[in-house]
């Protein structure tokens, strides 16, 4: 049946796909069928060329000589590009610092750094030719990890940050109990299913169009412009969907897009670049590793009196996003706890490794792990249940005197105690913990553990200028709607959520809203889709655009039908005007005939936020998202192997825009966090080579690694107190930290070997090897009792 605007079947009760409805991902059926089009699926233009990369095989060295003659003569090679071929600046750094060359020229600073690019008729020929280069190096000293960087007195890649309040030295000195220790927190590979990829097609004059797998089309636009020495208006970037991002495509796609565009303009032919998995993992940045040192003072009741901690990070050879990442680790070092006296310092250290970058949580998970470790230390020292220590140290309600963070933001929306206590009841935590203690007394080989941990995660970019978004909405004469905005879709469900917002404004079925690819040619100057803010920012911008059109339609209807504006009401798929009802499409057609503008550009900027980094004071976050998880594990004390027996999660998403999408994000976030804290280990050898560069050596969780029992629920009592779109809350990053309960549960299982007499201090990732070594330490503790 024809469903044009004027004769479509009209729902009289409720639209399909309004805000807050559980709807499937807009591309879910295409994902399953293999019909979703990614960049490598786009039909190849005639004459398409391919790129292979020439990479450094030294971690730190001067380039003495580079003979590329064999490369240039190889079969199928069209040209070879080096730093000398750049019309613009040889820099792809995110902040324009000038510390990240597109092509290494006189010096390489990590193994697998890009030195040149080969453009050939096929991908295989390009990659084969790239291996024929003869490069002479003069080796320089190098270090690849945090401890070696500290020993070498390595420089910082950016300015460190300090957060402080109170008199920490005095409070530590007078504390009845005091513990000083260290914790290593590992990094993580993004392991997106679609590798980095870009395709560029040259246009007339200085124009170039770029299809890039990126979370930040505007940055790709800027970088390509700088490399080619052309203005931004000559560069148009397109992005329909990514096969995963997780932060790894916020800045790391810059090099690939720039090389494709450079080759395309030089040769006046379409060019595509797609590294294989090994190259992608060796070239691109990862989650930052940290070595954290901490000094904590507390009283006999477990109340924290003072914390002094340093977060030293492996940042790689350039700054990239290490400044804001290490900043956020400090922002979240308090986890959910009030710290009356606190001194936190970041050390963003230079290492001769790929430049580490954004990753889901953006430094927050590393800070929060340390915050939870502090609680564990106190609990084991006093012989108490860690949950009791947690609840005693939670932030208080506004006005309690215990409601201000180390960066002087008041926690105004605090629901953490309620979230934790509800999960404590629903998961039957207390009874299960006692049952586990009883089990551990009887079982010699298999030991169990359980932990319940909170999440309090700040939502907003800490770079205030990034907290803005634009959208473009068109209403056509048949009542169908086209939507475009600056957010990018990487599988997280942003597109469907924003479409639901627009459908809700017009009260039309979701199927009437067409989602279109993100492009700098429609919505300019976009922020990256990151910091969990995609739906907040782009949803609000789309709401603004749709509301502009709606207001025009109301004014037109009121004037045309001679009624008051308040007598115009948008009902499901129709509009009531006085005593008359007409289909939405009919109103749109009449408005066009009345010369009413049916297109609008929307805009939104996050209110209330401000931040003074030098002073360490401000309100960097618009609001907080909360959650709690309870995980039960069992370990084999003979091998260190373990199983995730059960996980219970209660998470706060405000009033969910789409509960189906949000629950999926929570489940996925927990599993990804579980991988980070257990199986995913990055390892560089003594030649500076990343050896965990493929699925054969780098272990992400499998479906079989998920908890045997996995219960996830959303809070039903926490609409956002701030005026976010639909009173919803962000859900991208906060669930990632729910997995910390698994690490703490492993700690408990290990601690049972010594009858819980000491904190096992498991480093992350808690691989079976590390668990086994911790078991042996606990045996030594037990034998010394």
XYZ file of C-alpha atoms in Angstrom:
785
model
C 0.000 0.000 0.000
C 1.256 3.470 -0.888
C 2.105 5.320 2.320
C 2.508 8.798 0.909
C 1.696 11.573 3.329
C -1.894 12.183 2.362
C -3.200 8.645 2.280
C -0.950 6.875 4.795
C -2.601 4.838 7.511
C -2.595 7.076 10.553
C -2.038 5.762 14.059
C -4.572 7.404 16.326
C -2.979 6.415 19.620
C 0.795 6.549 19.705
C 3.623 7.014 17.254
C 6.014 4.178 16.537
C 9.480 4.912 17.890
C 8.990 7.865 20.210
C 11.607 8.936 22.684
C 12.027 6.431 25.520
C 10.753 3.505 23.407
C 12.947 0.389 23.180
C 13.804 0.187 19.480
C 16.334 -1.933 17.648
C 19.451 -0.341 16.227
C 18.616 1.215 12.851
C 21.241 -0.946 11.110
C 20.884 -4.124 13.191
C 19.194 -6.106 10.432
C 21.853 -4.967 7.965
C 24.657 -5.947 10.340
C 23.246 -9.453 10.637
C 22.639 -9.798 6.905
C 25.984 -8.319 5.888
C 24.187 -5.517 4.065
C 25.484 -2.575 6.112
C 27.829 -0.594 3.887
C 31.234 0.251 5.333
C 33.940 2.122 3.466
C 35.540 -1.022 2.075
C 32.106 -2.052 0.742
C 31.636 1.094 -1.337
C 31.904 0.240 -5.063
C 35.424 1.140 -6.104
C 35.806 4.091 -8.493
C 37.433 3.404 -11.822
C 41.204 3.660 -11.613
C 41.297 3.303 -7.826
C 44.824 3.079 -6.422
C 45.884 1.481 -3.143
C 48.410 2.398 -0.473
C 51.006 0.323 1.344
C 53.000 1.752 4.225
C 56.722 1.768 4.873
C 57.258 1.415 8.604
C 60.207 1.847 10.916
C 61.849 -1.282 12.285
C 63.585 0.644 15.087
C 62.013 2.178 18.215
C 64.231 5.274 18.329
C 66.835 6.170 15.732
C 68.129 8.815 13.363
C 67.480 8.146 9.694
C 70.919 8.310 8.072
C 69.928 7.226 4.580
C 66.770 6.073 2.816
C 67.064 4.232 -0.518
C 63.617 3.803 -2.074
C 64.766 3.032 -5.620
C 63.732 -0.622 -5.437
C 60.354 0.430 -4.112
C 59.803 2.851 -6.975
C 60.757 0.230 -9.577
C 58.548 -2.506 -8.131
C 55.660 -3.918 -10.159
C 52.519 -1.820 -10.155
C 53.969 1.097 -8.199
C 52.697 4.487 -9.348
C 54.532 6.669 -6.843
C 56.180 6.765 -3.430
C 55.345 9.513 -0.956
C 57.641 10.874 1.754
C 57.777 13.992 3.893
C 59.297 15.856 0.937
C 56.057 15.453 -1.037
C 53.864 17.400 1.383
C 52.516 20.727 0.100
C 51.625 21.731 3.666
C 52.894 20.956 7.162
C 54.231 17.552 8.150
C 52.075 17.339 11.248
C 48.892 15.430 12.107
C 48.819 16.205 15.824
C 45.359 16.651 17.265
C 46.089 19.967 18.933
C 48.445 21.255 16.240
C 51.388 20.973 18.629
C 53.727 19.892 15.846
C 54.979 16.742 17.580
C 53.403 14.080 15.339
C 54.694 13.981 11.748
C 52.694 12.280 9.040
C 55.934 10.802 7.698
C 59.026 10.416 9.875
C 61.756 12.396 8.135
C 65.037 12.586 10.021
C 64.178 10.489 13.066
C 61.858 7.651 14.082
C 60.462 7.496 17.600
C 58.678 4.156 17.757
C 58.760 0.793 16.050
C 56.310 0.771 13.101
C 56.172 4.554 12.739
C 55.164 5.543 9.194
C 58.134 6.694 7.081
C 56.745 6.559 3.543
C 53.724 5.423 1.558
C 53.621 3.373 -1.628
C 50.796 4.001 -4.085
C 50.209 1.092 -6.458
C 47.636 -0.511 -8.704
C 46.654 -3.119 -6.103
C 46.843 -3.367 -2.339
C 49.007 -6.474 -2.479
C 51.524 -4.832 -4.836
C 51.693 -1.721 -2.664
C 52.322 -3.707 0.500
C 54.897 -5.921 -1.187
C 56.804 -2.958 -2.612
C 56.901 -1.195 0.763
C 59.132 -3.994 2.092
C 61.868 -3.312 -0.474
C 63.127 -0.092 1.131
C 66.700 0.088 2.392
C 66.960 2.425 5.352
C 70.115 3.090 7.364
C 69.634 4.097 11.002
C 71.726 5.342 13.903
C 70.127 3.816 16.982
C 69.303 5.990 19.972
C 68.386 5.065 23.559
C 64.769 4.018 23.982
C 62.262 2.996 26.620
C 58.814 1.513 26.149
C 57.248 1.318 29.608
C 56.492 3.642 32.492
C 59.102 2.357 34.918
C 61.887 2.634 32.346
C 60.646 6.109 31.414
C 60.855 7.186 35.056
C 64.363 5.667 35.346
C 65.432 7.546 32.198
C 63.991 10.792 33.551
C 61.801 10.944 30.458
C 60.128 14.242 29.598
C 56.404 14.795 29.778
C 54.571 14.966 26.453
C 52.347 17.728 27.860
C 51.899 19.773 31.019
C 50.986 17.659 34.076
C 47.988 18.519 36.241
C 47.581 18.688 40.007
C 44.404 18.469 42.071
C 44.704 19.277 45.744
C 42.652 20.162 48.773
C 43.451 20.400 52.465
C 46.744 19.605 54.188
C 47.633 16.145 52.944
C 51.004 15.851 54.659
C 49.604 16.780 58.052
C 46.557 14.517 57.652
C 48.715 11.548 56.639
C 51.074 12.153 59.534
C 48.286 12.088 62.129
C 46.285 9.222 60.583
C 45.953 6.180 62.823
C 46.465 3.884 59.833
C 48.573 4.531 56.763
C 49.394 2.431 53.691
C 51.848 3.181 50.903
C 51.971 1.033 47.780
C 51.870 0.955 43.982
C 49.544 -0.467 41.341
C 50.188 -1.168 37.678
C 47.180 -0.620 35.407
C 47.549 -1.940 31.889
C 46.604 -0.449 28.555
C 44.202 -1.873 25.993
C 43.939 -2.288 22.242
C 40.702 -0.944 20.736
C 40.262 -4.009 18.528
C 37.485 -2.474 16.457
C 36.210 -4.990 13.902
C 36.727 -2.578 11.007
C 40.345 -1.463 10.824
C 41.385 2.082 10.051
C 40.447 2.933 6.463
C 40.105 5.970 4.229
C 39.270 6.600 0.593
C 39.842 9.911 -1.158
C 38.503 11.126 -4.490
C 39.982 14.284 -6.013
C 37.683 17.060 -7.155
C 38.185 20.100 -9.335
C 40.553 22.882 -8.309
C 41.716 22.219 -4.731
C 38.749 20.079 -3.716
C 38.936 16.563 -2.296
C 36.298 14.248 -0.838
C 37.327 11.829 1.896
C 35.478 8.791 3.235
C 37.035 8.013 6.602
C 36.318 5.613 9.442
C 36.482 8.346 12.043
C 34.776 9.604 15.172
C 35.836 13.145 14.295
C 35.104 14.163 10.679
C 35.928 17.806 11.366
C 39.409 16.924 12.586
C 40.009 14.826 9.479
C 38.900 17.876 7.475
C 41.353 20.133 9.301
C 44.278 17.703 9.112
C 43.811 17.038 5.392
C 43.634 20.786 4.831
C 46.883 21.357 6.713
C 48.705 18.543 4.920
C 47.573 19.736 1.471
C 47.817 23.429 2.343
C 44.214 24.073 1.330
C 41.312 25.638 3.268
C 38.790 23.513 5.105
C 36.037 24.407 2.658
C 37.859 22.396 -0.020
C 37.730 19.201 2.045
C 34.490 17.266 2.502
C 34.495 14.280 4.840
C 31.842 11.559 4.820
C 31.091 8.988 7.517
C 28.020 6.740 7.541
C 29.117 4.119 10.022
C 32.199 2.626 11.621
C 32.765 -0.980 12.520
C 33.625 0.036 16.059
C 35.629 2.939 17.401
C 35.863 3.039 21.217
C 38.032 6.189 21.016
C 40.539 4.620 18.636
C 39.126 6.574 15.717
C 38.992 9.987 17.361
C 42.482 11.047 16.245
C 44.114 7.866 14.949
C 42.442 8.054 11.552
C 44.220 11.322 10.759
C 47.272 9.730 9.139
C 45.328 7.370 6.894
C 42.947 10.053 5.642
C 45.813 12.465 5.037
C 47.838 9.931 3.051
C 44.837 8.962 0.913
C 44.021 12.621 0.193
C 47.653 13.487 -0.525
C 47.974 10.666 -3.057
C 44.597 11.402 -4.635
C 45.416 15.063 -5.292
C 48.943 14.328 -6.455
C 47.856 11.674 -8.958
C 44.332 12.920 -9.693
C 42.979 9.436 -9.066
C 40.889 7.874 -6.327
C 43.006 6.296 -3.590
C 42.192 3.911 -0.745
C 44.265 2.892 2.257
C 43.449 -0.015 4.556
C 46.155 -1.439 6.817
C 45.799 -5.028 7.879
C 45.167 -5.928 11.523
C 48.855 -6.328 12.430
C 49.791 -2.965 10.916
C 46.807 -1.243 12.481
C 47.671 -2.527 15.953
C 51.364 -1.687 15.587
C 50.809 1.836 14.221
C 47.896 3.170 16.251
C 47.603 4.299 19.869
C 45.909 2.462 22.712
C 44.538 2.970 26.204
C 47.159 4.533 28.468
C 49.012 2.255 30.878
C 49.595 3.693 34.345
C 51.859 3.057 37.285
C 50.119 4.629 40.254
C 51.798 5.216 43.592
C 49.580 6.000 46.536
C 49.763 6.951 50.191
C 46.489 6.709 52.112
C 45.595 7.570 55.690
C 42.422 6.356 57.428
C 40.915 5.859 60.881
C 39.839 2.732 62.754
C 36.372 2.913 61.196
C 37.778 2.921 57.678
C 37.051 6.586 56.994
C 39.510 8.037 54.488
C 41.409 10.997 55.929
C 43.997 11.706 53.237
C 45.189 10.476 49.832
C 48.389 11.371 48.016
C 48.701 9.688 44.601
C 50.738 10.018 41.430
C 49.533 8.730 38.062
C 52.463 8.069 35.739
C 51.288 7.186 32.237
C 52.803 5.606 29.148
C 51.813 8.246 26.603
C 53.894 7.264 23.610
C 56.081 9.450 21.454
C 53.715 12.435 21.116
C 51.030 14.241 23.090
C 47.942 13.238 21.096
C 45.160 13.314 23.747
C 47.371 12.367 26.696
C 46.763 15.680 28.477
C 42.985 15.331 28.824
C 43.275 11.557 29.322
C 45.616 11.889 32.294
C 43.531 14.800 33.575
C 40.446 12.602 33.619
C 42.300 9.905 35.515
C 42.709 12.447 38.310
C 39.065 13.568 38.028
C 37.953 9.994 38.720
C 40.543 8.912 41.262
C 37.965 9.720 43.945
C 35.645 7.112 42.389
C 32.504 7.694 44.488
C 34.260 8.743 47.686
C 34.743 11.986 49.536
C 38.439 12.729 50.091
C 38.835 15.484 52.727
C 42.566 15.910 52.140
C 43.880 15.019 48.728
C 46.853 15.573 46.445
C 46.749 14.013 42.972
C 49.410 14.506 40.289
C 49.658 13.281 36.704
C 52.888 12.382 34.907
C 52.219 12.076 31.151
C 55.525 10.446 30.221
C 57.085 10.152 26.810
C 57.851 6.595 25.690
C 59.092 5.165 22.418
C 55.822 3.517 21.561
C 52.805 4.439 19.452
C 51.151 7.578 20.774
C 48.428 6.476 23.164
C 45.043 8.001 22.679
C 41.379 8.091 23.621
C 39.702 4.905 24.774
C 36.262 4.362 26.265
C 36.384 6.131 29.627
C 39.277 8.377 28.557
C 41.487 7.865 31.626
C 38.546 7.702 34.008
C 38.678 3.899 34.368
C 42.340 3.994 35.392
C 41.595 6.615 38.034
C 38.558 4.729 39.296
C 40.484 1.445 39.583
C 42.919 3.198 41.880
C 40.048 4.665 43.922
C 38.602 1.191 44.434
C 42.027 -0.237 45.286
C 42.271 2.277 48.132
C 39.010 0.925 49.564
C 40.284 -2.645 49.252
C 43.464 -1.720 51.103
C 41.456 -0.277 53.987
C 39.073 -3.227 54.138
C 41.813 -5.863 54.297
C 43.818 -3.816 56.820
C 40.802 -3.572 59.154
C 39.267 -6.968 58.422
C 36.013 -5.466 57.163
C 33.694 -6.069 54.206
C 34.867 -3.702 51.437
C 31.243 -2.761 50.747
C 30.928 -1.335 54.260
C 34.034 0.788 53.687
C 32.601 1.973 50.387
C 29.269 2.996 51.842
C 30.925 4.795 54.744
C 33.041 6.917 52.401
C 30.450 7.784 49.735
C 29.835 11.413 48.881
C 27.082 12.939 50.982
C 24.072 14.910 49.837
C 24.442 18.632 48.964
C 25.089 20.655 52.086
C 26.447 17.697 54.034
C 30.005 18.997 54.012
C 31.016 15.847 52.146
C 29.739 16.803 48.692
C 32.673 18.531 46.966
C 35.149 16.779 44.671
C 38.942 17.330 44.636
C 38.345 19.676 41.679
C 35.773 21.670 43.667
C 32.626 20.613 41.842
C 29.636 20.007 44.086
C 27.999 16.611 43.572
C 24.399 17.773 43.274
C 22.749 14.678 41.816
C 24.107 12.037 44.188
C 22.157 8.773 44.039
C 25.071 6.369 44.510
C 24.016 5.066 47.928
C 20.533 4.203 46.688
C 21.873 2.504 43.570
C 24.317 0.427 45.604
C 21.807 -0.523 48.291
C 19.208 -1.570 45.716
C 21.766 -3.778 43.974
C 22.950 -5.090 47.329
C 19.404 -6.330 47.949
C 18.559 -7.551 44.458
C 21.844 -9.460 44.081
C 21.569 -10.941 47.598
C 25.134 -9.776 48.148
C 25.400 -10.318 51.900
C 24.123 -13.892 51.925
C 26.185 -14.832 48.892
C 29.333 -13.331 50.391
C 28.902 -15.359 53.564
C 28.236 -18.479 51.528
C 31.444 -17.837 49.580
C 33.450 -17.389 52.781
C 32.047 -20.698 54.031
C 32.853 -22.373 50.700
C 36.432 -21.107 50.729
C 37.014 -22.609 54.181
C 36.192 -26.061 52.820
C 37.608 -25.909 49.282
C 41.372 -26.362 48.942
C 41.815 -25.751 45.215
C 38.869 -23.732 43.940
C 38.355 -20.394 45.666
C 35.562 -17.922 45.116
C 35.227 -14.168 45.444
C 32.514 -11.543 45.216
C 32.608 -7.761 45.079
C 30.109 -4.945 44.678
C 31.562 -1.709 43.324
C 30.055 1.673 42.404
C 30.428 3.945 39.385
C 30.229 7.740 39.375
C 31.289 9.114 36.007
C 31.380 12.766 34.956
C 29.737 13.633 31.654
C 31.123 16.365 29.383
C 34.288 17.074 27.468
C 36.773 18.677 29.834
C 37.745 20.873 26.877
C 34.791 23.207 27.208
C 34.750 24.224 23.534
C 34.009 20.637 22.480
C 30.652 20.695 24.259
C 28.653 21.904 21.250
C 26.815 20.299 18.368
C 24.865 21.108 15.230
C 22.085 19.379 13.329
C 20.185 19.848 10.090
C 16.545 18.812 9.694
C 14.464 18.930 6.514
C 10.723 18.331 6.305
C 9.563 17.418 2.805
C 6.152 18.071 1.281
C 5.020 14.484 1.797
C 5.717 14.737 5.531
C 8.868 12.658 5.475
C 11.858 14.043 7.352
C 15.581 13.931 6.692
C 18.020 14.231 9.583
C 21.716 15.022 9.659
C 23.910 15.894 12.615
C 27.561 16.028 13.623
C 27.615 12.782 15.597
C 29.070 9.605 14.152
C 27.690 6.083 14.361
C 30.089 3.362 15.464
C 27.510 0.782 16.482
C 26.476 2.500 19.712
C 23.004 3.473 18.496
C 23.434 7.248 18.329
C 21.623 7.607 15.004
C 18.490 5.824 16.151
C 18.314 7.811 19.383
C 18.566 11.153 17.629
C 16.000 10.042 15.059
C 13.643 9.162 17.905
C 14.046 12.689 19.256
C 13.016 14.191 15.907
C 10.113 11.768 15.477
C 8.906 12.707 18.937
C 8.989 16.433 18.200
C 6.813 16.047 15.107
C 4.821 13.130 16.559
C 5.432 11.021 13.474
C 6.423 7.376 13.218
C 10.143 6.741 13.365
C 10.022 5.201 9.898
C 9.192 8.658 8.527
C 12.612 9.971 9.641
C 15.531 9.266 7.304
C 18.953 9.168 8.934
C 21.740 10.376 6.642
C 25.509 10.014 6.757
C 27.507 12.460 8.811
C 29.366 14.906 6.601
C 31.232 18.143 7.096
C 29.364 19.460 4.055
C 26.063 19.562 5.970
C 26.994 20.222 9.612
C 30.308 22.045 10.057
C 32.726 22.409 12.968
C 31.590 19.305 14.800
C 32.979 17.929 18.046
C 34.192 14.331 18.157
C 31.665 11.671 19.031
C 33.268 10.890 22.347
C 33.074 11.558 26.089
C 29.699 9.755 26.150
C 28.138 12.987 24.937
C 26.907 12.001 21.474
C 23.210 11.721 22.304
C 23.261 14.637 24.755
C 24.781 17.060 22.257
C 23.420 15.905 18.915
C 20.023 14.956 20.294
C 19.619 18.440 21.738
C 20.800 20.075 18.496
C 18.328 17.991 16.472
C 15.582 18.848 18.956
C 16.397 22.517 18.468
C 16.227 22.236 14.667
C 12.987 20.236 14.677
C 11.402 22.592 17.180
C 12.178 25.579 14.947
C 10.263 23.947 12.105
C 7.457 22.871 14.400
C 7.066 26.430 15.680
C 6.837 27.690 12.093
C 4.213 25.076 11.299
C 2.195 26.068 14.369
C 2.338 29.730 13.381
C 1.316 28.899 9.801
C -1.551 26.657 10.897
C -2.829 29.235 13.359
C -2.796 31.955 10.713
C -4.279 29.778 7.958
C -7.089 28.257 10.033
C -7.723 31.410 12.068
C -7.085 29.809 15.460
C -4.792 30.587 18.358
C -1.325 28.923 18.365
C -2.218 27.008 21.522
C -5.098 25.403 19.603
C -2.606 23.686 17.296
C -1.603 20.302 18.698
C 0.645 17.672 17.196
C -0.945 14.238 17.646
C 0.341 10.859 16.401
C 0.951 11.350 12.657
C -1.552 14.188 12.460
C -2.139 17.733 13.657
C -5.234 19.050 15.398
C -5.994 22.617 14.385
C -8.922 23.927 16.319
C -11.675 21.363 15.732
C -10.079 19.908 12.616
C -7.423 17.185 12.233
C -5.190 16.782 9.180
C -2.286 14.397 8.452
C 1.156 15.778 9.229
C 2.123 15.490 5.556
C -0.818 17.582 4.479
C 0.226 20.363 6.836
C 3.770 20.170 5.469
C 2.481 20.461 1.891
C 0.245 23.403 2.735
C 3.121 25.103 4.575
C 5.322 24.739 1.512
C 2.566 26.339 -0.543
C 2.520 29.131 2.019
C 6.271 29.614 1.582
C 7.159 28.426 5.068
C 10.768 27.377 5.533
C 10.745 23.627 6.229
C 14.436 23.290 6.934
C 16.363 24.317 10.020
C 19.889 24.186 11.391
C 19.894 23.405 15.083
C 22.560 24.101 17.661
C 23.241 23.186 21.262
C 25.962 23.993 23.766
C 26.209 22.420 27.190
C 25.368 24.942 29.919
C 26.914 25.527 33.355
C 30.332 23.973 32.693
C 33.649 25.746 33.161
C 37.146 24.619 34.025
C 40.397 26.306 35.072
C 43.058 23.644 34.587
C 45.906 25.666 36.060
C 43.973 26.271 39.269
C 42.462 22.772 39.330
C 39.016 24.218 39.989
C 35.698 24.465 38.227
C 32.725 22.487 37.029
C 34.083 20.305 34.219
C 31.026 18.024 34.192
C 27.384 18.849 33.485
C 26.212 15.877 35.545
C 27.223 12.413 36.729
C 26.033 8.991 35.632
C 25.900 6.306 38.311
C 25.859 2.551 38.452
C 26.865 -0.473 40.468
C 27.871 -4.024 39.697
C 28.230 -7.189 41.720
C 30.477 -9.904 40.273
C 31.164 -13.408 41.542
C 34.209 -15.359 40.357
C 35.940 -18.634 41.002
C 39.665 -19.307 40.591
C 41.801 -22.418 40.315
C 44.667 -21.885 42.753
C 46.817 -24.467 40.932
C 46.728 -22.700 37.550
C 45.441 -19.177 38.155
C 42.610 -19.717 35.698
C 39.227 -18.298 36.595
C 35.573 -18.160 35.625
C 33.054 -15.331 35.822
C 30.174 -17.011 37.602
C 27.648 -14.210 37.854
C 27.267 -10.483 37.326
C 24.427 -8.262 38.528
C 24.263 -4.688 37.281
C 22.036 -1.753 38.140
C 22.803 1.288 36.033
C 21.554 4.860 35.911
C 20.769 6.273 32.468
C 18.312 8.881 33.657
C 15.131 8.475 31.648
C 16.445 6.285 28.872
C 15.997 7.495 25.291
C 16.033 3.866 24.153
C 16.223 1.159 26.845
C 17.059 -1.596 24.352
C 20.092 0.290 23.080
C 21.154 1.310 26.588
C 21.042 -2.212 27.984
C 23.150 -3.361 25.041
C 25.686 -0.637 25.779
C 25.817 -1.644 29.440
C 26.347 -5.315 28.639
C 29.002 -4.519 26.044
C 30.731 -1.978 28.273
C 30.985 -4.466 31.131
C 32.443 -7.178 28.878
C 34.942 -4.792 27.301
C 35.975 -3.599 30.756
C 36.276 -7.213 31.831
C 38.719 -7.829 28.986
C 40.803 -4.805 29.977
C 41.088 -5.979 33.582
C 41.643 -9.697 32.924
C 42.831 -11.046 29.557
C 43.943 -8.116 27.386
C 47.687 -7.688 27.868
C 49.928 -5.460 25.757
C 53.567 -6.520 25.545
C 56.608 -4.922 23.915
C 59.856 -6.880 23.575
C 63.392 -5.656 24.258
C 63.681 -4.365 20.697
C 60.706 -2.056 21.132
C 58.359 -4.225 19.062
C 54.722 -4.693 19.992
C 54.355 -8.469 20.060
C 50.650 -8.595 20.915
C 49.572 -7.350 17.503
C 46.991 -9.913 16.365
C 44.182 -12.081 17.743
C 46.700 -14.910 18.104
C 48.581 -13.032 20.821
C 46.103 -10.425 22.065
C 43.124 -11.925 23.838
C 39.800 -10.084 23.899
C 36.909 -11.742 25.748
C 34.953 -14.409 23.923
C 31.259 -15.096 24.287
C 32.253 -17.964 26.562
C 34.037 -15.539 28.903
C 30.864 -13.709 29.824
C 29.383 -14.377 33.268
C 27.283 -17.544 33.346
C 24.478 -15.508 34.925
C 24.263 -11.943 33.641
C 21.537 -9.685 35.060
C 21.257 -6.083 33.876
C 18.657 -3.549 34.964
C 18.145 0.189 34.582
C 17.246 2.416 37.503
C 13.645 3.618 37.439
C 14.032 6.457 39.907
C 16.656 8.759 38.427
C 15.580 11.166 35.681
C 18.404 13.603 35.086
C 18.106 16.685 37.293
C 19.748 18.656 34.492
C 17.853 19.588 31.337
C 19.302 16.982 29.025
C 17.358 15.658 26.063
C 14.425 13.699 27.487
C 16.063 13.869 30.939
C 18.301 11.018 29.784
C 21.897 10.344 30.779
C 24.938 9.245 28.830
C 25.596 5.526 28.544
C 28.674 5.128 26.325
C 31.512 5.110 28.833
C 30.128 4.730 32.398
C 29.258 1.004 32.078
C 32.861 0.184 31.191
C 33.867 0.713 34.822
C 31.262 -1.711 36.114
C 33.822 -4.433 35.417
C 36.004 -3.219 38.285
C 33.894 -5.457 40.519
C 35.377 -8.467 38.679
C 38.930 -7.398 39.534
C 37.992 -6.893 43.178
C 36.197 -10.255 43.249
C 39.391 -11.905 41.983
C 41.221 -10.098 44.782
C 38.879 -11.632 47.341
C 39.277 -15.120 45.898
C 43.059 -14.791 46.028
C 42.975 -13.269 49.522
C 41.063 -16.281 50.825
C 44.261 -18.330 50.452
C 45.652 -16.327 53.410
C 42.294 -16.125 55.198
C 41.882 -12.509 53.974
C 44.820 -11.336 56.086
C 46.304 -9.095 53.381
C 45.318 -7.243 50.234
C 46.560 -9.318 47.267
C 47.229 -6.162 45.232
C 46.505 -7.699 41.871
C 47.777 -5.545 39.036
C 45.686 -5.175 35.902
C 45.210 -7.027 33.699
C 44.764 -9.851 36.194
C 45.826 -12.563 33.786
C 45.878 -16.171 35.021
C 49.642 -15.816 35.420
C 49.228 -12.790 37.672
C 46.481 -14.494 39.653
C 48.714 -17.527 40.164
C 51.621 -15.371 41.326
C 49.292 -13.551 43.719
C 48.115 -16.900 45.092
C 51.741 -17.806 45.777
C 52.239 -14.495 47.587
C 49.197 -15.205 49.731
C 50.569 -18.667 50.553
C 53.720 -16.953 51.785
C 51.611 -14.611 53.910
C 49.736 -17.583 55.353
C 52.916 -19.496 56.177
C 54.341 -16.443 57.921
C 51.333 -16.092 60.251
